[in-house]
PDB file of C-alpha atoms in Angstrom:
ATOM      1  CA  UNK E1428     139.141  68.420 -12.416  1.00 65.00           C
ATOM      2  CA  UNK E1429     140.421  64.945 -10.793  1.00 73.00           C
ATOM      3  CA  UNK E1430     140.029  66.290  -7.044  1.00 81.00           C
ATOM      4  CA  UNK E1431     137.003  68.018  -7.589  1.00 79.00           C
ATOM      5  CA  UNK E1432     137.886  71.436  -7.948  1.00 83.00           C
ATOM      6  CA  UNK E1433     135.604  73.710 -10.536  1.00 84.00           C
ATOM      7  CA  UNK E1434     137.387  74.781 -13.478  1.00 85.00           C
ATOM      8  CA  UNK E1435     135.881  76.258 -16.784  1.00 85.00           C
ATOM      9  CA  UNK E1436     139.051  75.377 -19.120  1.00 86.00           C
ATOM     10  CA  UNK E1437     140.445  72.471 -19.838  1.00 83.00           C
ATOM     11  CA  UNK E1438     144.571  72.548 -18.966  1.00 79.00           C
ATOM     12  CA  UNK E1439     146.514  71.313 -21.734  1.00 75.00           C
ATOM     13  CA  UNK E1440     149.525  69.536 -20.786  1.00 76.00           C
ATOM     14  CA  UNK E1441     151.120  70.119 -24.381  1.00 71.00           C
ATOM     15  CA  UNK E1442     151.189  73.900 -22.761  1.00 67.00           C
ATOM     16  CA  UNK E1443     150.675  74.993 -26.565  1.00 72.00           C
ATOM     17  CA  UNK E1444     148.006  76.968 -27.317  1.00 73.00           C
ATOM     18  CA  UNK E1445     145.589  78.319 -25.674  1.00 81.00           C
ATOM     19  CA  UNK E1446     143.528  75.903 -23.075  1.00 83.00           C
ATOM     20  CA  UNK E1447     140.030  75.263 -24.392  1.00 86.00           C
ATOM     21  CA  UNK E1448     136.651  75.487 -22.321  1.00 87.00           C
ATOM     22  CA  UNK E1449     135.139  72.180 -20.432  1.00 87.00           C
ATOM     23  CA  UNK E1450     132.700  70.460 -22.621  1.00 89.00           C
ATOM     24  CA  UNK E1451     130.315  69.976 -19.774  1.00 90.00           C
ATOM     25  CA  UNK E1452     127.524  68.630 -22.545  1.00 95.00           C
ATOM     26  CA  UNK E1453     126.741  64.510 -22.421  1.00 96.00           C
ATOM     27  CA  UNK E1454     124.441  61.910 -22.932  1.00 96.00           C
ATOM     28  CA  UNK E1455     122.871  59.514 -20.398  1.00 92.00           C
ATOM     29  CA  UNK E1456     122.266  55.846 -21.377  1.00 90.00           C
ATOM     30  CA  UNK E1457     118.709  55.874 -22.821  1.00 92.00           C
ATOM     31  CA  UNK E1458     119.449  58.818 -24.832  1.00 95.00           C
ATOM     32  CA  UNK E1459     118.712  61.922 -23.023  1.00 95.00           C
ATOM     33  CA  UNK E1460     121.096  64.795 -23.499  1.00 97.00           C
ATOM     34  CA  UNK E1461     122.421  67.101 -20.885  1.00 96.00           C
ATOM     35  CA  UNK E1462     124.536  70.550 -21.216  1.00 95.00           C
ATOM     36  CA  UNK E1463     125.954  71.376 -18.014  1.00 92.00           C
ATOM     37  CA  UNK E1464     125.620  70.608 -14.496  1.00 90.00           C
ATOM     38  CA  UNK E1465     122.394  72.023 -13.622  1.00 94.00           C
ATOM     39  CA  UNK E1466     120.859  69.889 -16.496  1.00 96.00           C
ATOM     40  CA  UNK E1467     122.476  66.981 -15.610  1.00 94.00           C
ATOM     41  CA  UNK E1468     121.062  67.651 -12.297  1.00 94.00           C
ATOM     42  CA  UNK E1469     117.654  67.829 -13.441  1.00 95.00           C
ATOM     43  CA  UNK E1470     118.228  64.623 -15.131  1.00 94.00           C
ATOM     44  CA  UNK E1471     118.836  62.711 -12.412  1.00 92.00           C
ATOM     45  CA  UNK E1472     116.261  64.167  -9.833  1.00 92.00           C
ATOM     46  CA  UNK E1473     113.754  62.668 -12.745  1.00 93.00           C
ATOM     47  CA  UNK E1474     114.636  59.155 -11.828  1.00 91.00           C
ATOM     48  CA  UNK E1475     116.175  59.179  -8.554  1.00 92.00           C
ATOM     49  CA  UNK E1476     114.861  55.219  -7.921  1.00 93.00           C
ATOM     50  CA  UNK E1477     117.923  54.578 -10.341  1.00 92.00           C
ATOM     51  CA  UNK E1478     120.244  56.738  -9.301  1.00 92.00           C
ATOM     52  CA  UNK E1479     119.810  55.195  -5.899  1.00 94.00           C
ATOM     53  CA  UNK E1480     120.394  51.869  -7.186  1.00 95.00           C
ATOM     54  CA  UNK E1481     123.283  52.633  -8.786  1.00 95.00           C
ATOM     55  CA  UNK E1482     124.480  55.065  -6.220  1.00 96.00           C
ATOM     56  CA  UNK E1483     124.091  51.913  -3.789  1.00 97.00           C
ATOM     57  CA  UNK E1484     125.802  49.488  -5.720  1.00 97.00           C
ATOM     58  CA  UNK E1485     128.750  51.676  -6.547  1.00 97.00           C
ATOM     59  CA  UNK E1486     129.100  52.812  -2.733  1.00 97.00           C
ATOM     60  CA  UNK E1487     128.997  49.048  -1.966  1.00 97.00           C
ATOM     61  CA  UNK E1488     131.931  48.071  -4.657  1.00 97.00           C
ATOM     62  CA  UNK E1489     133.934  50.926  -2.687  1.00 96.00           C
ATOM     63  CA  UNK E1490     133.169  49.624   0.689  1.00 95.00           C
ATOM     64  CA  UNK E1491     133.537  45.878   0.080  1.00 95.00           C
ATOM     65  CA  UNK E1492     136.304  46.160  -1.949  1.00 95.00           C
ATOM     66  CA  UNK E1493     135.203  44.023  -4.686  1.00 96.00           C
ATOM     67  CA  UNK E1494     132.490  44.005  -8.112  1.00 96.00           C
ATOM     68  CA  UNK E1495     129.367  43.251  -6.779  1.00 96.00           C
ATOM     69  CA  UNK E1496     127.555  40.164  -8.263  1.00 96.00           C
ATOM     70  CA  UNK E1497     123.778  39.145  -8.620  1.00 96.00           C
ATOM     71  CA  UNK E1498     123.956  37.171  -5.797  1.00 95.00           C
ATOM     72  CA  UNK E1499     124.442  40.943  -3.892  1.00 96.00           C
ATOM     73  CA  UNK E1500     121.786  42.060  -6.389  1.00 96.00           C
ATOM     74  CA  UNK E1501     118.636  41.308  -2.956  1.00 96.00           C
ATOM     75  CA  UNK E1502     120.830  43.447  -0.479  1.00 96.00           C
ATOM     76  CA  UNK E1503     121.811  45.915  -3.243  1.00 97.00           C
ATOM     77  CA  UNK E1504     118.039  46.775  -3.939  1.00 96.00           C
ATOM     78  CA  UNK E1505     116.874  46.559  -0.559  1.00 96.00           C
ATOM     79  CA  UNK E1506     118.982  49.049   0.629  1.00 96.00           C
ATOM     80  CA  UNK E1507     117.831  51.329  -2.614  1.00 95.00           C
ATOM     81  CA  UNK E1508     114.277  50.627  -1.134  1.00 94.00           C
ATOM     82  CA  UNK E1509     115.661  52.147   2.193  1.00 92.00           C
ATOM     83  CA  UNK E1510     117.275  54.669   0.925  1.00 90.00           C
ATOM     84  CA  UNK E1511     113.586  56.348  -0.749  1.00 91.00           C
ATOM     85  CA  UNK E1512     111.942  55.496   2.431  1.00 91.00           C
ATOM     86  CA  UNK E1513     114.376  57.479   4.199  1.00 91.00           C
ATOM     87  CA  UNK E1514     114.474  60.878   1.743  1.00 92.00           C
ATOM     88  CA  UNK E1515     117.357  59.914   0.004  1.00 92.00           C
ATOM     89  CA  UNK E1516     119.746  60.961   2.688  1.00 94.00           C
ATOM     90  CA  UNK E1517     123.336  59.570   2.866  1.00 94.00           C
ATOM     91  CA  UNK E1518     123.894  58.493   6.244  1.00 95.00           C
ATOM     92  CA  UNK E1519     120.726  56.338   6.523  1.00 94.00           C
ATOM     93  CA  UNK E1520     122.458  54.376   2.706  1.00 94.00           C
ATOM     94  CA  UNK E1521     125.673  54.242   4.939  1.00 95.00           C
ATOM     95  CA  UNK E1522     124.169  52.916   8.223  1.00 95.00           C
ATOM     96  CA  UNK E1523     122.428  49.884   6.143  1.00 95.00           C
ATOM     97  CA  UNK E1524     125.063  49.441   4.147  1.00 96.00           C
ATOM     98  CA  UNK E1525     127.709  49.050   6.844  1.00 95.00           C
ATOM     99  CA  UNK E1526     124.801  46.728   8.815  1.00 95.00           C
ATOM    100  CA  UNK E1527     123.552  44.182   5.921  1.00 95.00           C
ATOM    101  CA  UNK E1528     125.137  40.719   5.675  1.00 93.00           C
ATOM    102  CA  UNK E1529     126.985  42.205   2.452  1.00 92.00           C
ATOM    103  CA  UNK E1530     129.379  43.931   4.847  1.00 93.00           C
ATOM    104  CA  UNK E1531     129.035  42.375   8.037  1.00 90.00           C
ATOM    105  CA  UNK E1532     129.706  38.867   6.365  1.00 87.00           C
ATOM    106  CA  UNK E1533     132.888  40.202   4.012  1.00 74.00           C
TER     107      UNK E1533
END
């Protein structure tokens, strides 16, 4: 749900009829399909570099409270590279972002 609780049924706002099961299937932009959280995780694990870049960009967008631009791309890629070198652990990513010029000169 909206706050991350596990659920197996959609809550119908109308209150009429049975609550349908959650549809946990989907498709990535490159066309690869998944059916459930475990399959989704496996697809993400297959492309950790791309996932790390997207994660760093979203984290920076949240931390800086603005959309990232092409001017930010080099700094974001450097943080993502460091993320890989640190074994994709979260703490070093946050440290690199906070110590970056992006964050320090915002």
